[in-house]
Tab-separated table of C-alpha atoms in Angstrom:
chain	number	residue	atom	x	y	z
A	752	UNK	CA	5.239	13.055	-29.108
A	753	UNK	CA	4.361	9.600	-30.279
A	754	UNK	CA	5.478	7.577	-33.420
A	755	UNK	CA	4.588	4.209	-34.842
A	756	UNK	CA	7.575	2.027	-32.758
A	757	UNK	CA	5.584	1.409	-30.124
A	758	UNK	CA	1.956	0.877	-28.780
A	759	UNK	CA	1.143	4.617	-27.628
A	760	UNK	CA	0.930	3.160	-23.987
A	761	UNK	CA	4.466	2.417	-23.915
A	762	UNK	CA	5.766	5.454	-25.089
A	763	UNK	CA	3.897	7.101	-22.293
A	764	UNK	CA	5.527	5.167	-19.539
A	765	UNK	CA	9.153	5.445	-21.392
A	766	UNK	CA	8.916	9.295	-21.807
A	767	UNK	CA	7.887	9.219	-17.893
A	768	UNK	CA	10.665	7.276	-17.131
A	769	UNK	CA	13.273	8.839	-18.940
A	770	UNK	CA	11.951	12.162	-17.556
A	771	UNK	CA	12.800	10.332	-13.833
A	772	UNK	CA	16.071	9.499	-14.896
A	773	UNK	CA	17.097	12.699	-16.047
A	774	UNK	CA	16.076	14.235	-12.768
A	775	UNK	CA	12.783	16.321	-14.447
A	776	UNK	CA	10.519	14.716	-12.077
A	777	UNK	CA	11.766	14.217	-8.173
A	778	UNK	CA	10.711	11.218	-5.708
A	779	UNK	CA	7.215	12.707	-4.426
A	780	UNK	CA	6.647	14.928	-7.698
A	781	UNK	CA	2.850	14.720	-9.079
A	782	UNK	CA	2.608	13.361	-12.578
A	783	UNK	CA	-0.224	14.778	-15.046
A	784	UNK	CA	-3.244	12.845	-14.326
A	785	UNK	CA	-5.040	10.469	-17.599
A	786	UNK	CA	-7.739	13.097	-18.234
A	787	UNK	CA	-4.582	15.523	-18.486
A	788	UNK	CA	-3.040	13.010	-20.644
A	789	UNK	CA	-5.967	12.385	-23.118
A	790	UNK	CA	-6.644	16.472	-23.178
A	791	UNK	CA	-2.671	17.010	-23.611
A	792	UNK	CA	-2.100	14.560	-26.734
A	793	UNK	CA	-5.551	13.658	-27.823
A	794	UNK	CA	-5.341	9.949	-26.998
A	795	UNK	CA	-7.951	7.630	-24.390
A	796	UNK	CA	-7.403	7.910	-21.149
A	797	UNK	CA	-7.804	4.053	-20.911
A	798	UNK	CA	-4.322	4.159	-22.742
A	799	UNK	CA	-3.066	6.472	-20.089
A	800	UNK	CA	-4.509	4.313	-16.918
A	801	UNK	CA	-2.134	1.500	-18.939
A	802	UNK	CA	1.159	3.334	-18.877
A	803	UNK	CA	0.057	3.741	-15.214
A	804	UNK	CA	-0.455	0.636	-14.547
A	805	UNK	CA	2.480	-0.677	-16.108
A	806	UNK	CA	4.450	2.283	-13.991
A	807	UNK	CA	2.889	1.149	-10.736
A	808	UNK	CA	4.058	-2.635	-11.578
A	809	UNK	CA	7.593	-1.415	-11.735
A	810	UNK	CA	7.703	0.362	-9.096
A	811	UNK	CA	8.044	3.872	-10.598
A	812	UNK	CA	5.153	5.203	-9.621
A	813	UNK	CA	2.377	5.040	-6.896
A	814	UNK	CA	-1.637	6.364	-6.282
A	815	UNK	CA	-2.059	8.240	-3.357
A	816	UNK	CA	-5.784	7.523	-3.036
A	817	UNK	CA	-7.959	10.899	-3.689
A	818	UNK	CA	-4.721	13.146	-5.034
A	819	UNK	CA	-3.333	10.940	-8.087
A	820	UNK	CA	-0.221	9.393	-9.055
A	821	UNK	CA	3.259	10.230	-7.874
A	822	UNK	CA	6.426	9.349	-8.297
A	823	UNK	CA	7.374	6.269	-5.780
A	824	UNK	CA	10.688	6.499	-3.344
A	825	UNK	CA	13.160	4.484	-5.128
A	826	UNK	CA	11.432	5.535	-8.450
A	827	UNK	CA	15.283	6.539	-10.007
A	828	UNK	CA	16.218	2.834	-9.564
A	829	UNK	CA	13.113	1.170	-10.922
A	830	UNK	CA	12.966	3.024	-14.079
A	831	UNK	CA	16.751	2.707	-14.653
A	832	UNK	CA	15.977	-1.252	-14.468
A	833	UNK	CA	12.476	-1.133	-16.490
A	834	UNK	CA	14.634	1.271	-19.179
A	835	UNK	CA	17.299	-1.410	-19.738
A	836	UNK	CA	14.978	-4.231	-19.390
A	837	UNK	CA	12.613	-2.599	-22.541
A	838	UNK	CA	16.279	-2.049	-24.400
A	839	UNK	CA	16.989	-5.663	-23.765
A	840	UNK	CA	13.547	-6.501	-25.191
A	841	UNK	CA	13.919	-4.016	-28.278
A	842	UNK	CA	16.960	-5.181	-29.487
A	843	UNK	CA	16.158	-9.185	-29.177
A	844	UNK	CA	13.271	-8.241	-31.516
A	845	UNK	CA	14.606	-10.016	-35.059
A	846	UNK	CA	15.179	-7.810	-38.599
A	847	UNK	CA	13.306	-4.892	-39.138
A	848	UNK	CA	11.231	-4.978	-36.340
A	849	UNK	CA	14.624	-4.350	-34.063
A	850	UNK	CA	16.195	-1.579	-36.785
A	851	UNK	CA	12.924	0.457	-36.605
A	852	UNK	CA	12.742	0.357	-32.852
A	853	UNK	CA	16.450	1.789	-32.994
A	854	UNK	CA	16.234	4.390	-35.634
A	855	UNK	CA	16.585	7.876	-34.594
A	856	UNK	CA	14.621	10.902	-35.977
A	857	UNK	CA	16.603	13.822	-35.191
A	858	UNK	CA	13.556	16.056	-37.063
A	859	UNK	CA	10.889	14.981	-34.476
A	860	UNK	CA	7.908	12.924	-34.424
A	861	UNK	CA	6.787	11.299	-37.067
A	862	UNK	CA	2.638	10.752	-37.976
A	863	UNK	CA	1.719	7.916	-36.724
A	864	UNK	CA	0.840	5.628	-39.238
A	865	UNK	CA	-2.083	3.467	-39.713
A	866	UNK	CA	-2.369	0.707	-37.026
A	867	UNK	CA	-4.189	-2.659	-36.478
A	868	UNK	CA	-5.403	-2.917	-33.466
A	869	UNK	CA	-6.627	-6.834	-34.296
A	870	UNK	CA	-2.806	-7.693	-34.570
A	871	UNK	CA	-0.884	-4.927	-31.920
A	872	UNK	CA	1.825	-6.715	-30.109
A	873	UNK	CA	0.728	-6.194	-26.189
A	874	UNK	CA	3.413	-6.784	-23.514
A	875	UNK	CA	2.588	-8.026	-20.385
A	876	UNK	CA	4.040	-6.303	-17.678
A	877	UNK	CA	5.319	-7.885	-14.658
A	878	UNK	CA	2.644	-7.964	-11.721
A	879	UNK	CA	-0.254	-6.762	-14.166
A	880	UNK	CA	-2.735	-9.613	-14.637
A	881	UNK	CA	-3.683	-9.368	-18.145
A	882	UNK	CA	-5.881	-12.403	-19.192
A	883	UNK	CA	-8.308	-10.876	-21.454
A	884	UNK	CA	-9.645	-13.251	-24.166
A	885	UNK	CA	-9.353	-12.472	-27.691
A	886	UNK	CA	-12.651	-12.527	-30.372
A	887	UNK	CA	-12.610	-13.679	-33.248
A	888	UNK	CA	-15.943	-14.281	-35.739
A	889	UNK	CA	-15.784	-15.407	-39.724
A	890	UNK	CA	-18.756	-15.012	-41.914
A	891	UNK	CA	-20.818	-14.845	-38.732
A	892	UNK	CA	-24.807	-14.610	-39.822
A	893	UNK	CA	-28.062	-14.925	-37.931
A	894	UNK	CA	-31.553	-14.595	-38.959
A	895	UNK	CA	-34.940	-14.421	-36.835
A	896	UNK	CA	-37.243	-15.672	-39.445
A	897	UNK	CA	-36.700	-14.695	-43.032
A	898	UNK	CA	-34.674	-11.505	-41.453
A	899	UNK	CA	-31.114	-11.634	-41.013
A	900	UNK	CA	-29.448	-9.168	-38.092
A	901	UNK	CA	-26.274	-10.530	-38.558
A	902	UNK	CA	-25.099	-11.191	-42.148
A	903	UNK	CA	-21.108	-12.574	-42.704
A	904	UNK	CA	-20.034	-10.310	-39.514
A	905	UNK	CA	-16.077	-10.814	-39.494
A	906	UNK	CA	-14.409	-9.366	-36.277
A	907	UNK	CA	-10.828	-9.430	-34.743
A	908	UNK	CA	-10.659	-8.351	-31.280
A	909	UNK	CA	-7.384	-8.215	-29.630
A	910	UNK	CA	-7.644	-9.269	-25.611
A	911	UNK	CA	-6.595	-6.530	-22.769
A	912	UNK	CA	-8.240	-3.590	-24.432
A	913	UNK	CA	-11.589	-1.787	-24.599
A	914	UNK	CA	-13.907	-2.281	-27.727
A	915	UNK	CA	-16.892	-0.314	-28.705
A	916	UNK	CA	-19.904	-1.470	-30.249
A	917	UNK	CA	-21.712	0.995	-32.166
A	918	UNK	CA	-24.792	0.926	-34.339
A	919	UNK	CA	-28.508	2.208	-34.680
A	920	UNK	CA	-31.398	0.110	-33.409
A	921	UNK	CA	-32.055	-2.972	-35.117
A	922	UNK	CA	-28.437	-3.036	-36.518
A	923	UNK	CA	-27.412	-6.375	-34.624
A	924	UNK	CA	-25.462	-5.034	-31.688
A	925	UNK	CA	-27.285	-7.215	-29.109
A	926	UNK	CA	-27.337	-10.224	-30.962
A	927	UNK	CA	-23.707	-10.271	-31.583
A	928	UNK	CA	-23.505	-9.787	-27.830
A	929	UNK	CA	-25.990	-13.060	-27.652
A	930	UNK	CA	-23.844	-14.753	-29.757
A	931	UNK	CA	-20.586	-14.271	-27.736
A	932	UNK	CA	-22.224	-14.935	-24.535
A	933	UNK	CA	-23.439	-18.263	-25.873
A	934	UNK	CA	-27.135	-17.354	-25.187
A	935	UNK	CA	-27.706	-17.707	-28.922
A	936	UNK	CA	-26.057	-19.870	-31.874
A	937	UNK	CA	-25.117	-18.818	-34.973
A	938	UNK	CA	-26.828	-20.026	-38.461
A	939	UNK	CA	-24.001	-19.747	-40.136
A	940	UNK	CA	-19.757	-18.881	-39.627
A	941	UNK	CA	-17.417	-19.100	-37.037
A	942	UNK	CA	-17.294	-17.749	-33.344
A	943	UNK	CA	-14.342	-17.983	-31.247
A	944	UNK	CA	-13.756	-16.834	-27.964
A	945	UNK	CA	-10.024	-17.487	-26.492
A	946	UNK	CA	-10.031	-19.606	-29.449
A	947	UNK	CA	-12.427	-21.614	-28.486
A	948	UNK	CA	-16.341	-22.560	-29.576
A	949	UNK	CA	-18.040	-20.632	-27.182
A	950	UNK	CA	-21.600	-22.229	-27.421
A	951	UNK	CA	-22.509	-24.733	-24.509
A	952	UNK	CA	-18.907	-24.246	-23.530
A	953	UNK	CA	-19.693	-23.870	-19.757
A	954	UNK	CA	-16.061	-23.558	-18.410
A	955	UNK	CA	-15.121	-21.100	-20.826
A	956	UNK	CA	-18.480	-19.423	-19.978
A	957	UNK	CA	-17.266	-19.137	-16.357
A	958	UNK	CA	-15.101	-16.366	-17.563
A	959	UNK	CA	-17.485	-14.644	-19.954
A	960	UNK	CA	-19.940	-12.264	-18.278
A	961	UNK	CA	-22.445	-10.052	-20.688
A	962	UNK	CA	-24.623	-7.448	-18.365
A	963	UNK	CA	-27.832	-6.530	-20.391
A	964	UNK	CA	-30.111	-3.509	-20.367
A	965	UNK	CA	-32.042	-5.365	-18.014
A	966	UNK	CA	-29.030	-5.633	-15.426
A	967	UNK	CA	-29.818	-9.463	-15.421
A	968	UNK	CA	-30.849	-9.455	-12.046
A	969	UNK	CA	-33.048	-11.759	-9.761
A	970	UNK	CA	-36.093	-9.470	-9.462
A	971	UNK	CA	-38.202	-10.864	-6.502
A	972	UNK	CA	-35.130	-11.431	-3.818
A	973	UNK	CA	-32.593	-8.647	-2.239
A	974	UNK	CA	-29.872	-7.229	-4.512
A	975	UNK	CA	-27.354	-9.134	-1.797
A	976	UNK	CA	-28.919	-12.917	-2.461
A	977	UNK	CA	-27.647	-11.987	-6.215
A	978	UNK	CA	-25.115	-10.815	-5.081
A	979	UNK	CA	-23.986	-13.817	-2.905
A	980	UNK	CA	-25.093	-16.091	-6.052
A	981	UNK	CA	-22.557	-14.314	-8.492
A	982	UNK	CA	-19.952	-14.771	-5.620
A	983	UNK	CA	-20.680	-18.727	-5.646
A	984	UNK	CA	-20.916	-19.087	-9.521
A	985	UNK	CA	-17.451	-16.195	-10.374
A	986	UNK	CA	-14.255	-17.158	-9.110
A	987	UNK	CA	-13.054	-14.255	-10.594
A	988	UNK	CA	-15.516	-12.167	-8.544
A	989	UNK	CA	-14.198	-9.725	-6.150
A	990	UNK	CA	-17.245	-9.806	-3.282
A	991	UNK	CA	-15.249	-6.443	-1.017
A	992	UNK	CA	-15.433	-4.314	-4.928
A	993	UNK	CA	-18.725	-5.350	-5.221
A	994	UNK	CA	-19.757	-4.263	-1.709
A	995	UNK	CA	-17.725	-0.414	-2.157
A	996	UNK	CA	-19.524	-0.417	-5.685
A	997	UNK	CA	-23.070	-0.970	-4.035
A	998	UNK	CA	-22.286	1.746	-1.813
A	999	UNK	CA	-20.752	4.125	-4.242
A	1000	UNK	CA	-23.906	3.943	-6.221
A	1001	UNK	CA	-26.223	4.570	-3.516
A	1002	UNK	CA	-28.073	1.062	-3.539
A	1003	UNK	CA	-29.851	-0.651	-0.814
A	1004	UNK	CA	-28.423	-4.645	-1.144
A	1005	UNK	CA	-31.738	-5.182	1.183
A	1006	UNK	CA	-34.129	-3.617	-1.402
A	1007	UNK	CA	-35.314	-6.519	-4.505
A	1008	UNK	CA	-34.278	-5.438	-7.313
A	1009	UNK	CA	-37.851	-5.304	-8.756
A	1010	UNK	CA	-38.681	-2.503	-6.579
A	1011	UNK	CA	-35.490	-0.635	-7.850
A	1012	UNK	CA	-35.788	2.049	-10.674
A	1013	UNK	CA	-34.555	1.358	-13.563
A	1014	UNK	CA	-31.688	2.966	-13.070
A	1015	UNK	CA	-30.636	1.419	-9.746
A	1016	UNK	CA	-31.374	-1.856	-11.567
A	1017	UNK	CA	-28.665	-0.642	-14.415
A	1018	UNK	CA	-26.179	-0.079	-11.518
A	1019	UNK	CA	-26.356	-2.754	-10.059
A	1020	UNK	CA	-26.127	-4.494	-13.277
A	1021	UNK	CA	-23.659	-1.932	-13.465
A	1022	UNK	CA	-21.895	-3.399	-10.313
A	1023	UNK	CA	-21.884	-7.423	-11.122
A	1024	UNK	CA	-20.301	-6.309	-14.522
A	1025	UNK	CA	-17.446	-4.846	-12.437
A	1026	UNK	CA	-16.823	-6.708	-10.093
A	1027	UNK	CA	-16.755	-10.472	-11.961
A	1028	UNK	CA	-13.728	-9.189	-13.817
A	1029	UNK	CA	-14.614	-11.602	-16.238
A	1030	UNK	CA	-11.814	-12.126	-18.770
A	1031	UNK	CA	-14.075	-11.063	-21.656
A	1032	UNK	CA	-16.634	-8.194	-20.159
A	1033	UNK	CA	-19.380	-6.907	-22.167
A	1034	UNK	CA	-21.584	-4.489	-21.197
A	1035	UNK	CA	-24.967	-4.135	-23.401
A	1036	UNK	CA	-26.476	-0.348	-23.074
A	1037	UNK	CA	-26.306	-1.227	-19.002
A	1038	UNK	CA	-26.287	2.697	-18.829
A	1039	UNK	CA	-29.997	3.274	-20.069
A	1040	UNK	CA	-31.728	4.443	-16.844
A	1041	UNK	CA	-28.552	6.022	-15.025
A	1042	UNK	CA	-28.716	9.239	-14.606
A	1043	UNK	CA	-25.649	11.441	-15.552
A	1044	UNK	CA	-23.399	11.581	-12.711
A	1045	UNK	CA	-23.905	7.702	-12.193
A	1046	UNK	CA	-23.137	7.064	-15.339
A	1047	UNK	CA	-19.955	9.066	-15.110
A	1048	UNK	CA	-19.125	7.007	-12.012
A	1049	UNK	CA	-19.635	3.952	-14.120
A	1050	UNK	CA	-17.273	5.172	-16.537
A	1051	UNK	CA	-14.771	6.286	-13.992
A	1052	UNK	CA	-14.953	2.656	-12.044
A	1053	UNK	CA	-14.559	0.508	-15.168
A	1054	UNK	CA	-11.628	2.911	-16.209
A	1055	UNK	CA	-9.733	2.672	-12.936
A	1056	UNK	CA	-10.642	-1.286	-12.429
A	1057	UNK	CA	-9.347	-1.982	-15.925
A	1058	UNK	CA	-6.180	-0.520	-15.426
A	1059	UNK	CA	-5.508	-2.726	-12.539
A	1060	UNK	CA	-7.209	-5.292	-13.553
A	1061	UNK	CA	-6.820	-5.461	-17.626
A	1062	UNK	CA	-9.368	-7.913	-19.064
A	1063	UNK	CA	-11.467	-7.368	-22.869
A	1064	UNK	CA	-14.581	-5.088	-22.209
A	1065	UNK	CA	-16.413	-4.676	-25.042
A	1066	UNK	CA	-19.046	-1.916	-24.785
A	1067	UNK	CA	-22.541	-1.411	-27.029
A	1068	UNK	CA	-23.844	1.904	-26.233
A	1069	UNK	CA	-26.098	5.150	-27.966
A	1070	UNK	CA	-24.412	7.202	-25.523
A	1071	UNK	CA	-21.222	7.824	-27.876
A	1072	UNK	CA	-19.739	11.264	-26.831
A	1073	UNK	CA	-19.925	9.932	-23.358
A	1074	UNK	CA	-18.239	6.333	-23.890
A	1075	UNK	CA	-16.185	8.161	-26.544
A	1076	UNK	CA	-12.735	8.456	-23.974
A	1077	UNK	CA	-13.276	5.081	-22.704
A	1078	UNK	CA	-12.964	3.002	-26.272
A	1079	UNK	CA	-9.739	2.174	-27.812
A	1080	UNK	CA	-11.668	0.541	-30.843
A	1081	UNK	CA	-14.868	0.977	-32.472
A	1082	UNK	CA	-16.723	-1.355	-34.796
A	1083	UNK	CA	-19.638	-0.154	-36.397
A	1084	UNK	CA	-22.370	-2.395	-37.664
A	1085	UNK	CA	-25.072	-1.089	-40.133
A	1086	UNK	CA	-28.104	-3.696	-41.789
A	1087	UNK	CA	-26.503	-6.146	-39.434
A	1088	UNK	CA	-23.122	-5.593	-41.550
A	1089	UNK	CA	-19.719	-4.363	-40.018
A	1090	UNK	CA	-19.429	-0.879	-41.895
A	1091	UNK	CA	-15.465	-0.515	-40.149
A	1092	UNK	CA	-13.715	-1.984	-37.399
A	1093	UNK	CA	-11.018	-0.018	-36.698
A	1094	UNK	CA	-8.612	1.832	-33.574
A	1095	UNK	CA	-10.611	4.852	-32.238
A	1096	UNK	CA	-7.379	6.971	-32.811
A	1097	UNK	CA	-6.667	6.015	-36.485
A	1098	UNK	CA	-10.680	6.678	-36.777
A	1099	UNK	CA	-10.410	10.250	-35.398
A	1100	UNK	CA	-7.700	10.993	-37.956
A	1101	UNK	CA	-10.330	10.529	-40.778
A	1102	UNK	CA	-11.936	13.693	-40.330
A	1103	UNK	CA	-11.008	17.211	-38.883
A	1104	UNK	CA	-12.674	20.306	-37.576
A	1105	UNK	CA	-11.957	23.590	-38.182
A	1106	UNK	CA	-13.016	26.318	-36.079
A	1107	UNK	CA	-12.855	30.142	-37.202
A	1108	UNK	CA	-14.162	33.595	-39.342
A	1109	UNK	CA	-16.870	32.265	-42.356
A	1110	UNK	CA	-14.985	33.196	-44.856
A	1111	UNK	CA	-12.006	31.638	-44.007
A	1112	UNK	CA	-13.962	28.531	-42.544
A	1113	UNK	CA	-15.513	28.216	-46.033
A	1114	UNK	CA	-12.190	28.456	-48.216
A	1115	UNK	CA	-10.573	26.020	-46.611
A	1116	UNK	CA	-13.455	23.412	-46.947
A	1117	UNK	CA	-14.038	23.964	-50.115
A	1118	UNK	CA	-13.869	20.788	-52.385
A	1119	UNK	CA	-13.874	18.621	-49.129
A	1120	UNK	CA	-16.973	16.284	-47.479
A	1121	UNK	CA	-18.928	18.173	-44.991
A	1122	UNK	CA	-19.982	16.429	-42.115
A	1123	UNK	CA	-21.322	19.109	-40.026
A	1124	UNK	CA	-21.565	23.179	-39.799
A	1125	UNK	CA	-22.307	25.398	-36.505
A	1126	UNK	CA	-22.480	29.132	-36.842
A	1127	UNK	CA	-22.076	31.739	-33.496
A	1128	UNK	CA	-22.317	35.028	-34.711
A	1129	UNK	CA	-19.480	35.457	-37.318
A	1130	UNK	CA	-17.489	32.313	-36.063
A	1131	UNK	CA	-18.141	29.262	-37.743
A	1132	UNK	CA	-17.148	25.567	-36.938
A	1133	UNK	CA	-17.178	22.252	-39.743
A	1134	UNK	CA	-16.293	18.842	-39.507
A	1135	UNK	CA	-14.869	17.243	-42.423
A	1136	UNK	CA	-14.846	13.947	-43.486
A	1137	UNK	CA	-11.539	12.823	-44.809
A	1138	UNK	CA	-9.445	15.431	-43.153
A	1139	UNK	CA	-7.049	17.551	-45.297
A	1140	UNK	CA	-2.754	16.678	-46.114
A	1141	UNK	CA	-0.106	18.920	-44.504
A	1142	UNK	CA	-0.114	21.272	-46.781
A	1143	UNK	CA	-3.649	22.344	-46.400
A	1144	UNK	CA	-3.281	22.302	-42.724
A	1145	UNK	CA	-0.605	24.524	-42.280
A	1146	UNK	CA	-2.107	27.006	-44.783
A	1147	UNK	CA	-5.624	26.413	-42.475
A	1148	UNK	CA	-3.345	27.155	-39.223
A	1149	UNK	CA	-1.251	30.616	-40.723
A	1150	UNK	CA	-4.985	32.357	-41.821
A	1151	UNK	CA	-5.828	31.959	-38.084
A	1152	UNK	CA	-8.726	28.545	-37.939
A	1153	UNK	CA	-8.453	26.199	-34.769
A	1154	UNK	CA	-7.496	22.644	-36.029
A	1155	UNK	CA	-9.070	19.752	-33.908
A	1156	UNK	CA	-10.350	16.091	-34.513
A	1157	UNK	CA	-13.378	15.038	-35.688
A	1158	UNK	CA	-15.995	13.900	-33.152
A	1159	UNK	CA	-16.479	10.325	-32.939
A	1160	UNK	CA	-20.374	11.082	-32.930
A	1161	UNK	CA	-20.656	12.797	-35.897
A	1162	UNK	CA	-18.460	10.713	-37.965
A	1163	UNK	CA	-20.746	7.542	-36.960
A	1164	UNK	CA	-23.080	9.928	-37.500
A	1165	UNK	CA	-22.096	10.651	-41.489
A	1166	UNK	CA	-20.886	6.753	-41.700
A	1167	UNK	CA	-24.585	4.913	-40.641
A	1168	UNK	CA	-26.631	7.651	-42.952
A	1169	UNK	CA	-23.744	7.512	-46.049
A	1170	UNK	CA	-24.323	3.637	-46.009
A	1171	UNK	CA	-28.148	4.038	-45.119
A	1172	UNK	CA	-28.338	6.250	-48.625
């Protein structure tokens, strides 16, 4: 469905729109839902809740609150206007940047190809507040002693999207983290936040909000005097989201947070994180303590917040086939090192699995990287590293084996130990 023209977001809200215009979907018809979206055409459904959001802006759709989106009265109108708008904006684009977007390929769909997400154009749509703040760190090293956790860290973050922070313990995650907040300066390198120097930088660091582990709360008064404090110190921070949040999680705003669990002190980490919409986000393993389905409603909150409310949320967690469908980029440190920074898409597309008989299973691996085997009875599953060309897939596909991408576990998984070794 999707080619390299366009951010996959984009192509999303076109193909909904042109399905509007050509009178596929009706005023009041249900469209597929971001989970649907991200099963459908194996993509985040962060980039889904974009297209949505972008939709919504224009008019073309609407959330009916507890059902989903649908298509708004009026919805005909609006996308003709957004259509020729995005034509207008295609064809001012200059040389081969305007050809390509005009090219047709009668055949199909092409692959898409390799993209950067530290450079990807984003257009702002009208009525979406995007003010996310871009990162940016150059030979970036610090060292507790004689030991360095970060060593010449260099990092391009592009604002508006979701960026995962991945790495052992003891590989530097937090202190990057430190770093950006400006709880920590560096030894040596660059850090730049909006462009800026973030260290004792204190209007900048009105708009930067880390939430640690600890949920970075006041422990000896009630969750609401923290509460009202954020409120005084955030302009950005929205008190009636923070309220509904408190609630959704089950938390007493009476209770001090030191006689919380440690979960209910994560949530309500959990909740200040949310609710400062802070134009650079980051969230530190503020899930340790949750249990399951609160950590799902975490994950559900920041996914339907962003999309309203776009801002850069970068997000350090263990928990990585959970936070897997939330992260549009991952960047993986090892020895305090970056190992790869790179989309989460493009990093899925490194590695396959193959699902089917043994023998089969073990033909069609053979001579390729294997990250991972599970056996049920005479079925047989691997994950390869390095995936396989066309050919090989098609000739995987006609003896029968399910083809499916890699895990984003198990390739971090085969990364950390291959550079460990």
């Amino acid at each position: 469905m999707f080619d390299g023209r366009e951010p996959i977001y984009r192509q999303i809200a076109e193909a909904i729109r042109g399905e509007i215009l050509s009178g596929a979907l009706a005023e009041g018809d249900q469209v597929m839902s971001t989970t649907q979206y991200a099963t459908t055409y194996r993509i985040n459904p962060a980039t889904a809740a974009k297209a949505f959001a972008e939709l919504v802006a224009e008019g073309v759709l609407h959330k009916q609150r507890g059902l989903g989106m649908f298509v708004s009265n009026g919805a005909t109108r609006a996308a003709a206007s957004a259509t020729a708008q995005d034509l207008r904006r295609r064809t001012a684009r200059p040389g081969p940047a305007r050809r390509g977007a005009a090219r047709h390929h009668p055949r199909g769909p092409r692959p898409l190809p390799e993209r950067n997400h530290h450079h990807r154009p984003r257009p702002r749509p009208p009525g979406v507040n995007m003010s996310g703040y871009a990162v940016k760190t150059a030979n970036l090293s610090v060292r507790y002693g004689t030991t360095m956790a970060l060593q010449e860290v260099d990092l391009d973050l592009a604002p508006d999207r979701i960026h995962g922070l991945l790495g052992r313990n003891g590989t530097g995650k937090t202190t990057l983290l430190s770093v950006l907040a400006s709880l920590r300066r560096p030894h040596a390198g660059s850090v730049r936040v909006d462009g800026q120097d973030p260290f004792e930088h204190d209007e900048l660091m009105e708009s930067v909000c880390l939430i640690r582990e600890s949920g970075d709360v006041v422990p000896d008064t009630p969750a609401r005097a923290t509460l009202d404090f954020v409120q005084r110190a955030r302009a950005t921070f929205d008190r009636g989201y923070a309220d509904r949040l408190v609630e959704s999680f089950g938390l007493n705003p009476k209770i001090k947070p030191g006689a919380m669990s440690r979960g209910q002190r994560s949530a309500l980490g959990a909740v200040i994180g949310l609710a400062s919409r802070a134009s650079l986000t980051m969230f530190d393993e503020v899930h340790l303590g949750m249990d399951a389905p609160t950590r799902q409603r975490f994950y559900d909150e920041l996914i339907a917040d962003f999309a309203q409310h776009p801002r850069t949320v970068i997000i350090s967690s263990h928990l990585i086939s959970e936070t897997e469908p939330l992260l549009e980029t991952v960047t993986i440190l090892v020895g305090g090192t970056v190992r790869l920074s790179a989309e989460t898409d493009d990093l899925r597309r490194r590695g396959v699995t193959l699902t089917g008989p043994v023998a089969a299973i073990d033909k069609a691996a053979a001579g390729h990287t294997v990250m991972g085997t599970r056996d049920l009875g005479p079925t047989r599953q691997v994950t390869l590293f390095g995936g396989l060309d066309p050919r090989a897939l098609q000739e995987a596909e006609r003896s029968g084996l399910q083809v499916g991408p890699v895990p984003l576990q198990e390739l971090f998984i085969h990364l950390t130990e291959s550079q460990e070794s």
